[in-house]
PDB file of C-alpha atoms in Angstrom:
ATOM      1  CA  UNK A   1       6.798  14.188  13.003  1.00  0.00           C
ATOM      2  CA  UNK A   2       3.564  13.980  11.142  1.00  0.00           C
ATOM      3  CA  UNK A   3       0.900  11.239  11.050  1.00  0.00           C
ATOM      4  CA  UNK A   4      -0.271  10.457   7.879  1.00  0.00           C
ATOM      5  CA  UNK A   5      -3.725   8.564   7.407  1.00  0.00           C
ATOM      6  CA  UNK A   6      -3.549   6.228   4.488  1.00  0.00           C
ATOM      7  CA  UNK A   7      -6.850   4.402   3.202  1.00  0.00           C
ATOM      8  CA  UNK A   8      -7.160   1.644   1.044  1.00  0.00           C
ATOM      9  CA  UNK A   9     -10.515   2.360  -1.265  1.00  0.00           C
ATOM     10  CA  UNK A  10     -12.567   0.795  -3.826  1.00  0.00           C
ATOM     11  CA  UNK A  11     -13.388   2.567  -7.117  1.00  0.00           C
ATOM     12  CA  UNK A  12     -16.783   3.142  -5.481  1.00  0.00           C
ATOM     13  CA  UNK A  13     -15.503   4.726  -2.472  1.00  0.00           C
ATOM     14  CA  UNK A  14     -15.837   1.931   0.060  1.00  0.00           C
ATOM     15  CA  UNK A  15     -12.844   2.094   2.771  1.00  0.00           C
ATOM     16  CA  UNK A  16     -11.240  -1.429   2.709  1.00  0.00           C
ATOM     17  CA  UNK A  17      -8.348  -0.806   5.096  1.00  0.00           C
ATOM     18  CA  UNK A  18      -7.007   2.374   7.084  1.00  0.00           C
ATOM     19  CA  UNK A  19      -3.631   2.786   8.605  1.00  0.00           C
ATOM     20  CA  UNK A  20      -1.386   5.536  10.038  1.00  0.00           C
ATOM     21  CA  UNK A  21       2.297   6.131   9.197  1.00  0.00           C
ATOM     22  CA  UNK A  22       4.526   8.544  10.900  1.00  0.00           C
ATOM     23  CA  UNK A  23       6.470  10.645   8.407  1.00  0.00           C
ATOM     24  CA  UNK A  24       9.463  12.826   9.417  1.00  0.00           C
ATOM     25  CA  UNK A  25       9.635  14.688   6.279  1.00  0.00           C
ATOM     26  CA  UNK A  26       6.743  16.661   4.893  1.00  0.00           C
ATOM     27  CA  UNK A  27       7.856  16.245   1.209  1.00  0.00           C
ATOM     28  CA  UNK A  28       8.322  12.754  -0.196  1.00  0.00           C
ATOM     29  CA  UNK A  29       8.304  11.039  -3.540  1.00  0.00           C
ATOM     30  CA  UNK A  30       5.340   8.691  -4.351  1.00  0.00           C
ATOM     31  CA  UNK A  31       8.219   6.053  -4.361  1.00  0.00           C
ATOM     32  CA  UNK A  32       9.258   6.924  -0.824  1.00  0.00           C
ATOM     33  CA  UNK A  33       5.537   6.890   0.325  1.00  0.00           C
ATOM     34  CA  UNK A  34       4.796   3.505  -1.244  1.00  0.00           C
ATOM     35  CA  UNK A  35       8.099   2.132   0.143  1.00  0.00           C
ATOM     36  CA  UNK A  36       7.422   3.311   3.579  1.00  0.00           C
ATOM     37  CA  UNK A  37       3.998   1.838   3.471  1.00  0.00           C
ATOM     38  CA  UNK A  38       4.762  -1.530   2.219  1.00  0.00           C
ATOM     39  CA  UNK A  39       7.546  -1.802   4.862  1.00  0.00           C
ATOM     40  CA  UNK A  40       5.348  -0.880   7.945  1.00  0.00           C
ATOM     41  CA  UNK A  41       2.904  -3.434   6.464  1.00  0.00           C
ATOM     42  CA  UNK A  42       5.249  -6.298   6.102  1.00  0.00           C
ATOM     43  CA  UNK A  43       7.130  -5.335   9.576  1.00  0.00           C
ATOM     44  CA  UNK A  44       3.556  -5.399  11.141  1.00  0.00           C
ATOM     45  CA  UNK A  45       2.597  -8.722   9.797  1.00  0.00           C
ATOM     46  CA  UNK A  46       5.948 -10.457  10.295  1.00  0.00           C
ATOM     47  CA  UNK A  47       5.833  -9.341  14.076  1.00  0.00           C
ATOM     48  CA  UNK A  48       2.939 -11.665  14.655  1.00  0.00           C
ATOM     49  CA  UNK A  49       2.907 -13.999  11.233  1.00  0.00           C
ATOM     50  CA  UNK A  50      -0.619 -15.091  11.809  1.00  0.00           C
ATOM     51  CA  UNK A  51      -4.143 -14.118  10.594  1.00  0.00           C
ATOM     52  CA  UNK A  52      -4.725 -11.884   7.501  1.00  0.00           C
ATOM     53  CA  UNK A  53      -2.222  -9.676   5.839  1.00  0.00           C
ATOM     54  CA  UNK A  54      -4.081  -6.453   4.973  1.00  0.00           C
ATOM     55  CA  UNK A  55      -1.564  -5.107   2.598  1.00  0.00           C
ATOM     56  CA  UNK A  56      -1.411  -3.286  -0.494  1.00  0.00           C
ATOM     57  CA  UNK A  57      -0.442  -5.989  -2.758  1.00  0.00           C
ATOM     58  CA  UNK A  58      -0.828  -9.975  -2.563  1.00  0.00           C
ATOM     59  CA  UNK A  59       1.886 -11.947  -1.177  1.00  0.00           C
ATOM     60  CA  UNK A  60       3.214 -14.818  -3.059  1.00  0.00           C
ATOM     61  CA  UNK A  61       1.663 -18.017  -1.976  1.00  0.00           C
ATOM     62  CA  UNK A  62      -1.274 -16.611  -0.381  1.00  0.00           C
ATOM     63  CA  UNK A  63      -5.041 -16.499  -1.227  1.00  0.00           C
ATOM     64  CA  UNK A  64      -7.540 -13.561  -1.171  1.00  0.00           C
ATOM     65  CA  UNK A  65      -9.907 -13.535   1.924  1.00  0.00           C
ATOM     66  CA  UNK A  66     -12.222 -11.011   3.260  1.00  0.00           C
ATOM     67  CA  UNK A  67     -10.232  -7.689   3.971  1.00  0.00           C
ATOM     68  CA  UNK A  68      -6.969  -9.109   2.883  1.00  0.00           C
ATOM     69  CA  UNK A  69      -4.730 -12.139   2.183  1.00  0.00           C
ATOM     70  CA  UNK A  70      -4.043 -15.575   4.092  1.00  0.00           C
ATOM     71  CA  UNK A  71      -0.661 -17.214   3.488  1.00  0.00           C
ATOM     72  CA  UNK A  72      -1.085 -20.989   2.708  1.00  0.00           C
ATOM     73  CA  UNK A  73       1.584 -21.445   5.395  1.00  0.00           C
ATOM     74  CA  UNK A  74       2.556 -18.895   7.864  1.00  0.00           C
ATOM     75  CA  UNK A  75       5.942 -17.436   7.248  1.00  0.00           C
ATOM     76  CA  UNK A  76       7.678 -14.116   6.927  1.00  0.00           C
ATOM     77  CA  UNK A  77       6.717 -12.007   4.143  1.00  0.00           C
ATOM     78  CA  UNK A  78       9.534 -10.590   2.031  1.00  0.00           C
ATOM     79  CA  UNK A  79       9.433  -6.864   2.019  1.00  0.00           C
ATOM     80  CA  UNK A  80      11.457  -6.429  -0.976  1.00  0.00           C
ATOM     81  CA  UNK A  81       9.322  -8.511  -3.095  1.00  0.00           C
ATOM     82  CA  UNK A  82       6.375  -6.777  -1.762  1.00  0.00           C
ATOM     83  CA  UNK A  83       7.958  -3.332  -2.658  1.00  0.00           C
ATOM     84  CA  UNK A  84       8.724  -4.704  -6.263  1.00  0.00           C
ATOM     85  CA  UNK A  85       5.041  -5.877  -6.645  1.00  0.00           C
ATOM     86  CA  UNK A  86       3.744  -2.677  -5.104  1.00  0.00           C
ATOM     87  CA  UNK A  87       5.829  -0.351  -7.591  1.00  0.00           C
ATOM     88  CA  UNK A  88       5.282  -2.459 -10.540  1.00  0.00           C
ATOM     89  CA  UNK A  89       1.384  -2.375  -9.685  1.00  0.00           C
ATOM     90  CA  UNK A  90       1.324   1.573  -9.566  1.00  0.00           C
ATOM     91  CA  UNK A  91       3.019   1.660 -13.006  1.00  0.00           C
ATOM     92  CA  UNK A  92       0.749  -0.743 -14.601  1.00  0.00           C
ATOM     93  CA  UNK A  93      -2.515   1.289 -13.119  1.00  0.00           C
ATOM     94  CA  UNK A  94      -3.482  -1.950 -10.855  1.00  0.00           C
ATOM     95  CA  UNK A  95      -3.995   0.997  -8.364  1.00  0.00           C
ATOM     96  CA  UNK A  96      -4.016   4.641  -8.225  1.00  0.00           C
ATOM     97  CA  UNK A  97      -2.944   7.154  -5.313  1.00  0.00           C
ATOM     98  CA  UNK A  98      -4.618  10.426  -4.413  1.00  0.00           C
ATOM     99  CA  UNK A  99      -2.676  12.511  -2.067  1.00  0.00           C
ATOM    100  CA  UNK A 100      -4.640  15.502  -0.378  1.00  0.00           C
ATOM    101  CA  UNK A 101      -7.547  14.427  -2.938  1.00  0.00           C
ATOM    102  CA  UNK A 102      -5.147  15.099  -5.892  1.00  0.00           C
ATOM    103  CA  UNK A 103      -4.200  11.986  -8.108  1.00  0.00           C
ATOM    104  CA  UNK A 104      -0.600  11.705  -8.466  1.00  0.00           C
ATOM    105  CA  UNK A 105       1.104  10.597 -11.850  1.00  0.00           C
ATOM    106  CA  UNK A 106       4.705   9.368 -11.419  1.00  0.00           C
ATOM    107  CA  UNK A 107       6.689   7.393  -8.736  1.00  0.00           C
ATOM    108  CA  UNK A 108       9.251  10.515  -8.858  1.00  0.00           C
ATOM    109  CA  UNK A 109       6.526  13.171  -7.976  1.00  0.00           C
ATOM    110  CA  UNK A 110       6.991  14.874  -4.732  1.00  0.00           C
ATOM    111  CA  UNK A 111       4.010  15.311  -2.396  1.00  0.00           C
ATOM    112  CA  UNK A 112       3.332  17.146   0.636  1.00  0.00           C
ATOM    113  CA  UNK A 113       2.598  14.855   3.474  1.00  0.00           C
ATOM    114  CA  UNK A 114       2.532  17.422   6.609  1.00  0.00           C
ATOM    115  CA  UNK A 115       0.130  17.509   9.279  1.00  0.00           C
ATOM    116  CA  UNK A 116      -3.384  16.567   8.267  1.00  0.00           C
ATOM    117  CA  UNK A 117      -2.260  15.076   4.979  1.00  0.00           C
ATOM    118  CA  UNK A 118      -4.209  11.970   3.650  1.00  0.00           C
ATOM    119  CA  UNK A 119      -3.347   9.529   0.871  1.00  0.00           C
ATOM    120  CA  UNK A 120      -5.853   7.120  -0.540  1.00  0.00           C
ATOM    121  CA  UNK A 121      -4.905   3.825  -2.765  1.00  0.00           C
ATOM    122  CA  UNK A 122      -7.683   3.208  -4.950  1.00  0.00           C
ATOM    123  CA  UNK A 123      -7.519  -0.498  -5.872  1.00  0.00           C
ATOM    124  CA  UNK A 124      -8.952  -1.309  -9.362  1.00  0.00           C
ATOM    125  CA  UNK A 125     -10.543  -4.632 -10.122  1.00  0.00           C
ATOM    126  CA  UNK A 126      -9.325  -6.379 -13.057  1.00  0.00           C
ATOM    127  CA  UNK A 127     -11.923  -7.371 -15.706  1.00  0.00           C
ATOM    128  CA  UNK A 128     -12.536 -10.844 -16.217  1.00  0.00           C
ATOM    129  CA  UNK A 129     -12.678 -12.272 -19.678  1.00  0.00           C
ATOM    130  CA  UNK A 130     -11.885 -11.482 -23.303  1.00  0.00           C
TER     131      UNK A 130
END
């Protein structure tokens, strides 16, 4: 079993969040990688249900705060809804993914995630205005 380091970064290279994910297979599709990441984030948050959710996408009924999102009223986060938003965000270029310093293009692309592998999720800031 390999330990994958996942980092959320800004387009300028600042690290926003770091987590480690246990991966049993060395090859996964990008869709499976995102799914496992989202599932771990939601499971970790739902176990405590307090504080800031430091996930890939903003949960419904939450507000953006420093280093994540705070739910207006503490409640479990729906992992299926979060996964849907995360996959949609990838497809609509809300963020992009680098695996071992190489940008992946498709949710169905297989990537190597063996020992020493890294995955960076680069969050893009939406432009405001016309």
